[in-house]
Amino acid sequence: MALDSKVPKGALKDKWTDYKNKINLVNPANKRHIDVIVVGTGLAGGSASATLAELGYNVKAFAYQDSPRRAHSIAAQGGINAAKNYQGDGDSTYRLFYDTVKGGDYRSREANVYRLAEVSTNIIDQCVAQGVPFARDYGGLLDNRSFGGVLVSRTFYAKGQTGQQLLLGAYSAMNRQIARGKIEMFNRHEMLDVVVVDGKARGIIARNLVTGEIERHSAHAVVIASGGYGNVYFLSTNAMGSNVTAAWKIHKKGAYFANPCYTQIHPTCIPRSGDYQSKLTLMSESLRNDGRIWVPKHLDDVKAIREGKKKPTDLSEDERDYYLERRYPAFGNLVPRDVASRAAKERCDAGFGVNATGEAVYLDFAAAIIRYGTEQAKIKNINNPSEAKIKELGKDIVKAKYGNLFQMYEKIVDENPYETPMMIYPAVHYTMGGVWVDYNLMTSIPGCYAIGEANFSDHGANRLGASALMQGLADGYFVLPYTIGDYLADDIRTGKIPTDTPEFDAAEKEVKERIEFLINNNGTHSVDYYHKKLGKIMWDKCGMSRNEKGLKEAMVEIKALREDFWKNVSVPGGLNEMNPELEKAGRVADFIELGELFAKDALTREESCGGHFREESAETDGPQKGEAKRNDKDFAFVSAWEYKGEPADAVLHKEELEFNDIELKQRSYK
Amino acid sequence: MNLTLKIWRQKDSSSKGQMVDYKVTEISEHMSFLEMMDVLNEQLVNSGEEPVAFDHDCREGICGMCSMYINGEAHGPDRGVTTCQLHMRMFKDGDTITIEPFRAAAFPVIKDLVVDRMAFERIQQAGGYISVNTSGNTQDANSIPISKHAADEAMDAATCIGCGACVATCKNSSAMLFVGAKVSQYALLPQGQVEAADRVKNMVAQMDLEGFGNCTNTGACEVECPKGISLDNIARMNRELMKANI
């Protein structure tokens, strides 16, 4: 099948408007006869469920958690971008579009990104109307802050809990529709396969996680909003249950998987402390507004700090290397995430890591505390304030801005970040790759859509901070509800989709056989044993920097791991009961398959772009020496993989990327 | 450190449960409480026993899924944390730790330490929203200024994570802190005031229907709340209810 992105013709800024003017609509009376399944209830799935139900469709929403409010969007901290230009600092739809395409290292689809920037302002209006308590200034208007990779302040926030507040907004909109009976909510349910009838997605097979029952659910369209696959690394900032299963199942039934190797390693996470570690905790990028990142200049200071003979606060300014400010004077501490992460790895690989594992750098707020304190002293008319007074005033401001993050850090690390710099290190955070979708957000299975982090379309090879929330809500509130109507207009006379058909029988049989096999396997190793092994291969060989040799090894090792898993995995408990180990086993089995495709994709992409850094493709001299080297001539395409039985046999389809409204340049933040 | 764990085991909602003793060894003080539980479960899986079921997901204190009653306190002995943020440095070598599910008539046990909190969902569905459709054509976000004070106070109420610690810790199993937080968030914002009267009446009615107890102002909920939701929210809810009924 040829890839058709279905991008409308016409000028970039008119595409979405023209498209909306011309698509098919479904009249309100007919919407009542159409069912839509939404898998996942984070920002994308939650907002889509609510909006589709408001429009009149019958929605069946599925979440593996006990409530839609628990989806991992809830953990997003820093904020949401929108081109409101409330600060009057030169922002515009075009500039948000430009920053996003540039930040994504020119590997995203222009038309999708422009549409995202266009609807971004609607999101803020909608959320305020829903009662989302965004931060405000003393005049009562909305406040903004800056995120990495941009030169304007366009990020709206609710303390360090923006994702929580936006998700609760979508959740409240869902609740209104659940109460009306327009959304049927299936909590503690997991989708285990998609059902394709006559080439169209017509339902899913799900497992009730409380009773273990395997259920059939039919609909006229299926929307996958199940998030990203960062847990392929075992350790990530994702929730423990975050998984690729829904996305992977549709891939195996015909949906192409795009750019799996584009992974975001977030620069500011709390470093790992031991082998027992179950997950990593993010410290919001917003901290880089005020925090300065450094390591000691001299290795003997590093040694003294690791041995506890010196404290970071003992080092004078001259003895510190603010390496981001040194290397990237224009953007300083606010370079994009991929750049900041690689720079931290470079310093730590050179031996400058400041904790026992050698994998940590400092994020220091001392300068911000003094700066804010001095300003406050002026505002409060305090003449000749003492240093202690300035610090006190400054700490209050820092606390108001980042209090919950500082508290979180202190609880985990047992150190007070107001007094001593935080220690941070990069960790897997987000996956830009995902299910391939066209302009309508439809996958290569007709009637099957993918939205939010689960799809690939908007962030290219690197996502800018505060853009995930924007994309999730844009897809769910403002894009999918239009595009899905164009497809469903053909279904107004179809009637209810029956579940007693051979297609449902076959899908259910396949699901049952697989979980029965897992339960009856009586192997020797726990599921976590395999997940940790997979994570180690991924981190070592498909992590922050990649090379041909490592990737080839990774493919071989992951394949061997998969074979071992199916021979020797042990899953206790029974089928017809709540069984968390069985849930994990199914997810890890899918992660192992995805991991192999991931390595293959990374191997095929012989260039460095965004989060994908190939050691063979770096600038060798000039002012950009050591920086990533993109290859637009040979690699300005989306890699869309078609499943062919084994992950390694996947067939590559290329969607060539065309840039008509933006000039391809080397991404420089110097 | 080495620890003895007394854990509530219950096969399913219709079976009878009991406390069972387990030993864990070489627990690091840097582990989170749930990582300690992971160690126990790995141990159980490797010896062919069924691991302890417990709810957890984000493991950073925001999803509200984790819900253990540890040594007689919801989310354990630390303050301002969820179970997943509780660290083993709060315990010492040789301790015996008692671990139970969040107990309340309205939160039936599903399995081991997992409880059913659907009652909270139904309360939210009764009125925990502002009736506005998605159109993208609502007025500009800055058209109604909201005082920073009101916005901040609404935000403080809105940080509730819906974990149910307030209910588990209250001697009356009252859900008033949970309901009060949602009622307050909207009552403090102009967008929420339009349907404030119906909201508070409907949410309180549903709360009573679910079998939660009343508030007798002991304040235990505020102490155990991982997000520091203030008791003021209960007062505000009562005020809103009274206004609505006049």
PDB file of N, CA, C and O in Angstrom, chain A residues 609-666:
ATOM      1  N   CYS A 609      19.513  13.097  13.972  1.00  0.00           N
ATOM      2  CA  CYS A 609      18.477  14.129  13.966  1.00  0.00           C
ATOM      3  C   CYS A 609      17.744  14.065  15.292  1.00  0.00           C
ATOM      4  O   CYS A 609      17.380  13.000  15.760  1.00  0.00           O
ATOM      5  N   GLY A 610      17.571  15.224  15.894  1.00  0.00           N
ATOM      6  CA  GLY A 610      16.847  15.314  17.157  1.00  0.00           C
ATOM      7  C   GLY A 610      17.358  14.328  18.187  1.00  0.00           C
ATOM      8  O   GLY A 610      18.552  14.230  18.452  1.00  0.00           O
ATOM      9  N   GLY A 611      16.430  13.538  18.746  1.00  0.00           N
ATOM     10  CA  GLY A 611      16.792  12.583  19.792  1.00  0.00           C
ATOM     11  C   GLY A 611      17.574  11.396  19.270  1.00  0.00           C
ATOM     12  O   GLY A 611      18.091  10.603  20.053  1.00  0.00           O
ATOM     13  N   HIS A 612      17.645  11.259  17.958  1.00  0.00           N
ATOM     14  CA  HIS A 612      18.366  10.127  17.375  1.00  0.00           C
ATOM     15  C   HIS A 612      19.763  10.582  16.976  1.00  0.00           C
ATOM     16  O   HIS A 612      19.952  11.287  15.993  1.00  0.00           O
ATOM     17  N   PHE A 613      20.754  10.191  17.753  1.00  0.00           N
ATOM     18  CA  PHE A 613      22.133  10.611  17.497  1.00  0.00           C
ATOM     19  C   PHE A 613      22.948   9.407  17.064  1.00  0.00           C
ATOM     20  O   PHE A 613      23.171   8.475  17.847  1.00  0.00           O
ATOM     21  N   ARG A 614      23.369   9.436  15.789  1.00  0.00           N
ATOM     22  CA  ARG A 614      24.236   8.369  15.302  1.00  0.00           C
ATOM     23  C   ARG A 614      25.661   8.874  15.356  1.00  0.00           C
ATOM     24  O   ARG A 614      25.997   9.895  14.766  1.00  0.00           O
ATOM     25  N   GLU A 615      26.514   8.132  16.063  1.00  0.00           N
ATOM     26  CA  GLU A 615      27.899   8.570  16.262  1.00  0.00           C
ATOM     27  C   GLU A 615      28.624   8.781  14.934  1.00  0.00           C
ATOM     28  O   GLU A 615      29.514   9.621  14.821  1.00  0.00           O
ATOM     29  N   GLU A 616      28.202   8.012  13.914  1.00  0.00           N
ATOM     30  CA  GLU A 616      28.863   8.126  12.605  1.00  0.00           C
ATOM     31  C   GLU A 616      28.503   9.443  11.927  1.00  0.00           C
ATOM     32  O   GLU A 616      29.117   9.809  10.935  1.00  0.00           O
ATOM     33  N   SER A 617      27.477  10.125  12.398  1.00  0.00           N
ATOM     34  CA  SER A 617      26.997  11.317  11.710  1.00  0.00           C
ATOM     35  C   SER A 617      27.058  12.542  12.619  1.00  0.00           C
ATOM     36  O   SER A 617      26.053  12.980  13.168  1.00  0.00           O
ATOM     37  N   ALA A 618      28.280  13.049  12.810  1.00  0.00           N
ATOM     38  CA  ALA A 618      28.472  14.250  13.630  1.00  0.00           C
ATOM     39  C   ALA A 618      29.358  15.219  12.865  1.00  0.00           C
ATOM     40  O   ALA A 618      30.138  14.809  11.999  1.00  0.00           O
ATOM     41  N   GLU A 619      29.236  16.504  13.164  1.00  0.00           N
ATOM     42  CA  GLU A 619      30.094  17.509  12.520  1.00  0.00           C
ATOM     43  C   GLU A 619      31.529  17.264  12.974  1.00  0.00           C
ATOM     44  O   GLU A 619      31.793  17.091  14.161  1.00  0.00           O
ATOM     45  N   THR A 620      32.465  17.263  12.017  1.00  0.00           N
ATOM     46  CA  THR A 620      33.840  16.940  12.402  1.00  0.00           C
ATOM     47  C   THR A 620      34.703  18.171  12.623  1.00  0.00           C
ATOM     48  O   THR A 620      35.731  18.097  13.280  1.00  0.00           O
ATOM     49  N   ASP A 621      34.309  19.314  12.048  1.00  0.00           N
ATOM     50  CA  ASP A 621      35.086  20.520  12.339  1.00  0.00           C
ATOM     51  C   ASP A 621      34.205  21.767  12.233  1.00  0.00           C
ATOM     52  O   ASP A 621      32.992  21.660  12.043  1.00  0.00           O
ATOM     53  N   GLY A 622      34.825  22.923  12.381  1.00  0.00           N
ATOM     54  CA  GLY A 622      34.068  24.176  12.349  1.00  0.00           C
ATOM     55  C   GLY A 622      33.438  24.470  13.698  1.00  0.00           C
ATOM     56  O   GLY A 622      33.646  23.727  14.674  1.00  0.00           O
ATOM     57  N   PRO A 623      32.652  25.555  13.778  1.00  0.00           N
ATOM     58  CA  PRO A 623      32.081  25.964  15.066  1.00  0.00           C
ATOM     59  C   PRO A 623      31.087  24.946  15.630  1.00  0.00           C
ATOM     60  O   PRO A 623      30.831  24.921  16.813  1.00  0.00           O
ATOM     61  N   GLN A 624      30.520  24.090  14.749  1.00  0.00           N
ATOM     62  CA  GLN A 624      29.527  23.114  15.212  1.00  0.00           C
ATOM     63  C   GLN A 624      30.168  21.758  15.528  1.00  0.00           C
ATOM     64  O   GLN A 624      29.442  20.770  15.671  1.00  0.00           O
ATOM     65  N   LYS A 625      31.470  21.698  15.626  1.00  0.00           N
ATOM     66  CA  LYS A 625      32.163  20.422  15.835  1.00  0.00           C
ATOM     67  C   LYS A 625      31.534  19.610  16.975  1.00  0.00           C
ATOM     68  O   LYS A 625      31.292  20.141  18.056  1.00  0.00           O
ATOM     69  N   GLY A 626      31.277  18.348  16.705  1.00  0.00           N
ATOM     70  CA  GLY A 626      30.715  17.459  17.713  1.00  0.00           C
ATOM     71  C   GLY A 626      29.197  17.463  17.745  1.00  0.00           C
ATOM     72  O   GLY A 626      28.576  16.585  18.341  1.00  0.00           O
ATOM     73  N   GLU A 627      28.582  18.472  17.099  1.00  0.00           N
ATOM     74  CA  GLU A 627      27.121  18.529  17.094  1.00  0.00           C
ATOM     75  C   GLU A 627      26.569  17.522  16.079  1.00  0.00           C
ATOM     76  O   GLU A 627      27.255  17.088  15.171  1.00  0.00           O
ATOM     77  N   ALA A 628      25.285  17.205  16.250  1.00  0.00           N
ATOM     78  CA  ALA A 628      24.629  16.236  15.376  1.00  0.00           C
ATOM     79  C   ALA A 628      24.613  16.729  13.937  1.00  0.00           C
ATOM     80  O   ALA A 628      24.445  17.912  13.675  1.00  0.00           O
ATOM     81  N   LYS A 629      24.771  15.795  12.990  1.00  0.00           N
ATOM     82  CA  LYS A 629      24.761  16.167  11.582  1.00  0.00           C
ATOM     83  C   LYS A 629      23.594  15.468  10.884  1.00  0.00           C
ATOM     84  O   LYS A 629      23.551  14.244  10.776  1.00  0.00           O
ATOM     85  N   ARG A 630      22.672  16.296  10.456  1.00  0.00           N
ATOM     86  CA  ARG A 630      21.492  15.780   9.769  1.00  0.00           C
ATOM     87  C   ARG A 630      21.836  15.575   8.298  1.00  0.00           C
ATOM     88  O   ARG A 630      22.709  16.229   7.774  1.00  0.00           O
ATOM     89  N   ASN A 631      21.106  14.678   7.647  1.00  0.00           N
ATOM     90  CA  ASN A 631      21.342  14.455   6.227  1.00  0.00           C
ATOM     91  C   ASN A 631      20.009  14.572   5.488  1.00  0.00           C
ATOM     92  O   ASN A 631      19.277  13.597   5.342  1.00  0.00           O
ATOM     93  N   ASP A 632      19.714  15.808   5.044  1.00  0.00           N
ATOM     94  CA  ASP A 632      18.405  16.054   4.433  1.00  0.00           C
ATOM     95  C   ASP A 632      18.283  15.415   3.048  1.00  0.00           C
ATOM     96  O   ASP A 632      17.190  15.094   2.602  1.00  0.00           O
ATOM     97  N   LYS A 633      19.422  15.266   2.384  1.00  0.00           N
ATOM     98  CA  LYS A 633      19.382  14.733   1.037  1.00  0.00           C
ATOM     99  C   LYS A 633      18.848  13.297   1.036  1.00  0.00           C
ATOM    100  O   LYS A 633      18.010  12.937   0.227  1.00  0.00           O
ATOM    101  N   ASP A 634      19.320  12.517   1.988  1.00  0.00           N
ATOM    102  CA  ASP A 634      18.961  11.097   1.963  1.00  0.00           C
ATOM    103  C   ASP A 634      17.898  10.691   2.986  1.00  0.00           C
ATOM    104  O   ASP A 634      17.330   9.601   2.888  1.00  0.00           O
ATOM    105  N   PHE A 635      17.665  11.546   3.986  1.00  0.00           N
ATOM    106  CA  PHE A 635      16.802  11.071   5.087  1.00  0.00           C
ATOM    107  C   PHE A 635      15.641  11.981   5.451  1.00  0.00           C
ATOM    108  O   PHE A 635      15.078  11.860   6.527  1.00  0.00           O
ATOM    109  N   ALA A 636      15.269  12.900   4.558  1.00  0.00           N
ATOM    110  CA  ALA A 636      14.113  13.754   4.864  1.00  0.00           C
ATOM    111  C   ALA A 636      12.830  12.988   4.585  1.00  0.00           C
ATOM    112  O   ALA A 636      12.037  13.334   3.717  1.00  0.00           O
ATOM    113  N   PHE A 637      12.652  11.903   5.312  1.00  0.00           N
ATOM    114  CA  PHE A 637      11.428  11.101   5.146  1.00  0.00           C
ATOM    115  C   PHE A 637      11.010  10.521   6.492  1.00  0.00           C
ATOM    116  O   PHE A 637      11.787  10.468   7.432  1.00  0.00           O
ATOM    117  N   VAL A 638       9.752  10.103   6.534  1.00  0.00           N
ATOM    118  CA  VAL A 638       9.223   9.371   7.681  1.00  0.00           C
ATOM    119  C   VAL A 638       9.407   7.897   7.389  1.00  0.00           C
ATOM    120  O   VAL A 638       9.067   7.439   6.302  1.00  0.00           O
ATOM    121  N   SER A 639       9.956   7.170   8.342  1.00  0.00           N
ATOM    122  CA  SER A 639      10.070   5.713   8.164  1.00  0.00           C
ATOM    123  C   SER A 639       8.814   5.065   8.697  1.00  0.00           C
ATOM    124  O   SER A 639       8.547   5.116   9.890  1.00  0.00           O
ATOM    125  N   ALA A 640       8.032   4.487   7.810  1.00  0.00           N
ATOM    126  CA  ALA A 640       6.801   3.824   8.245  1.00  0.00           C
ATOM    127  C   ALA A 640       6.970   2.331   8.000  1.00  0.00           C
ATOM    128  O   ALA A 640       7.164   1.908   6.863  1.00  0.00           O
ATOM    129  N   TRP A 641       6.908   1.558   9.058  1.00  0.00           N
ATOM    130  CA  TRP A 641       7.224   0.128   8.965  1.00  0.00           C
ATOM    131  C   TRP A 641       5.962  -0.718   8.899  1.00  0.00           C
ATOM    132  O   TRP A 641       5.040  -0.522   9.684  1.00  0.00           O
ATOM    133  N   GLU A 642       5.993  -1.660   7.972  1.00  0.00           N
ATOM    134  CA  GLU A 642       4.872  -2.586   7.818  1.00  0.00           C
ATOM    135  C   GLU A 642       5.250  -3.917   8.429  1.00  0.00           C
ATOM    136  O   GLU A 642       6.316  -4.465   8.148  1.00  0.00           O
ATOM    137  N   TYR A 643       4.384  -4.458   9.247  1.00  0.00           N
ATOM    138  CA  TYR A 643       4.661  -5.713   9.943  1.00  0.00           C
ATOM    139  C   TYR A 643       4.605  -6.896   8.992  1.00  0.00           C
ATOM    140  O   TYR A 643       3.695  -7.014   8.187  1.00  0.00           O
ATOM    141  N   LYS A 644       5.591  -7.755   9.097  1.00  0.00           N
ATOM    142  CA  LYS A 644       5.636  -8.917   8.208  1.00  0.00           C
ATOM    143  C   LYS A 644       5.921 -10.213   8.960  1.00  0.00           C
ATOM    144  O   LYS A 644       6.661 -11.068   8.475  1.00  0.00           O
ATOM    145  N   GLY A 645       5.426 -10.347  10.161  1.00  0.00           N
ATOM    146  CA  GLY A 645       5.606 -11.625  10.857  1.00  0.00           C
ATOM    147  C   GLY A 645       6.696 -11.610  11.912  1.00  0.00           C
ATOM    148  O   GLY A 645       6.511 -12.096  13.004  1.00  0.00           O
ATOM    149  N   GLU A 646       7.849 -11.034  11.594  1.00  0.00           N
ATOM    150  CA  GLU A 646       8.923 -10.890  12.588  1.00  0.00           C
ATOM    151  C   GLU A 646       9.316  -9.426  12.580  1.00  0.00           C
ATOM    152  O   GLU A 646       9.364  -8.808  11.506  1.00  0.00           O
ATOM    153  N   PRO A 647       9.622  -8.840  13.745  1.00  0.00           N
ATOM    154  CA  PRO A 647       9.984  -7.417  13.740  1.00  0.00           C
ATOM    155  C   PRO A 647      11.127  -7.098  12.774  1.00  0.00           C
ATOM    156  O   PRO A 647      11.107  -6.081  12.089  1.00  0.00           O
ATOM    157  N   ALA A 648      12.101  -8.007  12.689  1.00  0.00           N
ATOM    158  CA  ALA A 648      13.255  -7.740  11.834  1.00  0.00           C
ATOM    159  C   ALA A 648      12.918  -7.788  10.348  1.00  0.00           C
ATOM    160  O   ALA A 648      13.648  -7.279   9.512  1.00  0.00           O
ATOM    161  N   ASP A 649      11.778  -8.424  10.008  1.00  0.00           N
ATOM    162  CA  ASP A 649      11.382  -8.520   8.600  1.00  0.00           C
ATOM    163  C   ASP A 649      10.497  -7.362   8.161  1.00  0.00           C
ATOM    164  O   ASP A 649      10.000  -7.348   7.035  1.00  0.00           O
ATOM    165  N   ALA A 650      10.268  -6.413   9.053  1.00  0.00           N
ATOM    166  CA  ALA A 650       9.367  -5.310   8.730  1.00  0.00           C
ATOM    167  C   ALA A 650       9.833  -4.605   7.458  1.00  0.00           C
ATOM    168  O   ALA A 650      11.032  -4.480   7.197  1.00  0.00           O
ATOM    169  N   VAL A 651       8.872  -4.166   6.667  1.00  0.00           N
ATOM    170  CA  VAL A 651       9.185  -3.517   5.383  1.00  0.00           C
ATOM    171  C   VAL A 651       9.058  -2.006   5.528  1.00  0.00           C
ATOM    172  O   VAL A 651       8.077  -1.498   6.085  1.00  0.00           O
ATOM    173  N   LEU A 652      10.051  -1.302   5.017  1.00  0.00           N
ATOM    174  CA  LEU A 652      10.078   0.156   5.155  1.00  0.00           C
ATOM    175  C   LEU A 652       9.302   0.832   4.031  1.00  0.00           C
ATOM    176  O   LEU A 652       9.512   0.552   2.852  1.00  0.00           O
ATOM    177  N   HIS A 653       8.397   1.728   4.419  1.00  0.00           N
ATOM    178  CA  HIS A 653       7.747   2.617   3.452  1.00  0.00           C
ATOM    179  C   HIS A 653       8.172   4.030   3.809  1.00  0.00           C
ATOM    180  O   HIS A 653       8.181   4.387   4.984  1.00  0.00           O
ATOM    181  N   LYS A 654       8.505   4.812   2.782  1.00  0.00           N
ATOM    182  CA  LYS A 654       8.985   6.174   3.070  1.00  0.00           C
ATOM    183  C   LYS A 654       7.915   7.206   2.722  1.00  0.00           C
ATOM    184  O   LYS A 654       7.387   7.189   1.616  1.00  0.00           O
ATOM    185  N   GLU A 655       7.633   8.082   3.667  1.00  0.00           N
ATOM    186  CA  GLU A 655       6.823   9.252   3.342  1.00  0.00           C
ATOM    187  C   GLU A 655       7.799  10.422   3.230  1.00  0.00           C
ATOM    188  O   GLU A 655       8.372  10.858   4.233  1.00  0.00           O
ATOM    189  N   GLU A 656       8.003  10.899   2.008  1.00  0.00           N
ATOM    190  CA  GLU A 656       8.945  12.005   1.821  1.00  0.00           C
ATOM    191  C   GLU A 656       8.368  13.257   2.475  1.00  0.00           C
ATOM    192  O   GLU A 656       7.183  13.546   2.349  1.00  0.00           O
ATOM    193  N   LEU A 657       9.217  13.979   3.180  1.00  0.00           N
ATOM    194  CA  LEU A 657       8.748  15.209   3.833  1.00  0.00           C
ATOM    195  C   LEU A 657       9.053  16.397   2.941  1.00  0.00           C
ATOM    196  O   LEU A 657      10.176  16.554   2.469  1.00  0.00           O
ATOM    197  N   GLU A 658       8.026  17.209   2.718  1.00  0.00           N
ATOM    198  CA  GLU A 658       8.229  18.402   1.887  1.00  0.00           C
ATOM    199  C   GLU A 658       8.142  19.633   2.761  1.00  0.00           C
ATOM    200  O   GLU A 658       7.234  19.757   3.574  1.00  0.00           O
ATOM    201  N   PHE A 659       9.100  20.510   2.578  1.00  0.00           N
ATOM    202  CA  PHE A 659       9.083  21.761   3.344  1.00  0.00           C
ATOM    203  C   PHE A 659       8.954  22.930   2.383  1.00  0.00           C
ATOM    204  O   PHE A 659       9.891  23.290   1.689  1.00  0.00           O
ATOM    205  N   ASN A 660       7.758  23.497   2.317  1.00  0.00           N
ATOM    206  CA  ASN A 660       7.515  24.615   1.411  1.00  0.00           C
ATOM    207  C   ASN A 660       7.499  25.953   2.118  1.00  0.00           C
ATOM    208  O   ASN A 660       7.693  26.986   1.512  1.00  0.00           O
ATOM    209  N   ASP A 661       7.208  25.927   3.424  1.00  0.00           N
ATOM    210  CA  ASP A 661       7.038  27.187   4.146  1.00  0.00           C
ATOM    211  C   ASP A 661       8.123  27.423   5.181  1.00  0.00           C
ATOM    212  O   ASP A 661       8.003  28.286   6.026  1.00  0.00           O
ATOM    213  N   ILE A 662       9.125  26.614   5.137  1.00  0.00           N
ATOM    214  CA  ILE A 662      10.194  26.735   6.126  1.00  0.00           C
ATOM    215  C   ILE A 662      11.477  26.265   5.451  1.00  0.00           C
ATOM    216  O   ILE A 662      11.467  25.317   4.674  1.00  0.00           O
ATOM    217  N   GLU A 663      12.545  26.973   5.717  1.00  0.00           N
ATOM    218  CA  GLU A 663      13.806  26.629   5.075  1.00  0.00           C
ATOM    219  C   GLU A 663      14.561  25.636   5.947  1.00  0.00           C
ATOM    220  O   GLU A 663      14.694  25.838   7.164  1.00  0.00           O
ATOM    221  N   LEU A 664      15.039  24.564   5.338  1.00  0.00           N
ATOM    222  CA  LEU A 664      15.803  23.587   6.120  1.00  0.00           C
ATOM    223  C   LEU A 664      17.177  24.138   6.440  1.00  0.00           C
ATOM    224  O   LEU A 664      17.929  24.506   5.548  1.00  0.00           O
ATOM    225  N   LYS A 665      17.475  24.163   7.730  1.00  0.00           N
ATOM    226  CA  LYS A 665      18.762  24.706   8.147  1.00  0.00           C
ATOM    227  C   LYS A 665      19.349  23.798   9.193  1.00  0.00           C
ATOM    228  O   LYS A 665      18.634  23.024   9.828  1.00  0.00           O
ATOM    229  N   GLN A 666      20.627  23.969   9.430  1.00  0.00           N
ATOM    230  CA  GLN A 666      21.154  23.254  10.583  1.00  0.00           C
ATOM    231  C   GLN A 666      20.569  23.901  11.824  1.00  0.00           C
ATOM    232  O   GLN A 666      20.471  25.119  11.935  1.00  0.00           O
TER     233      GLN A 666
END
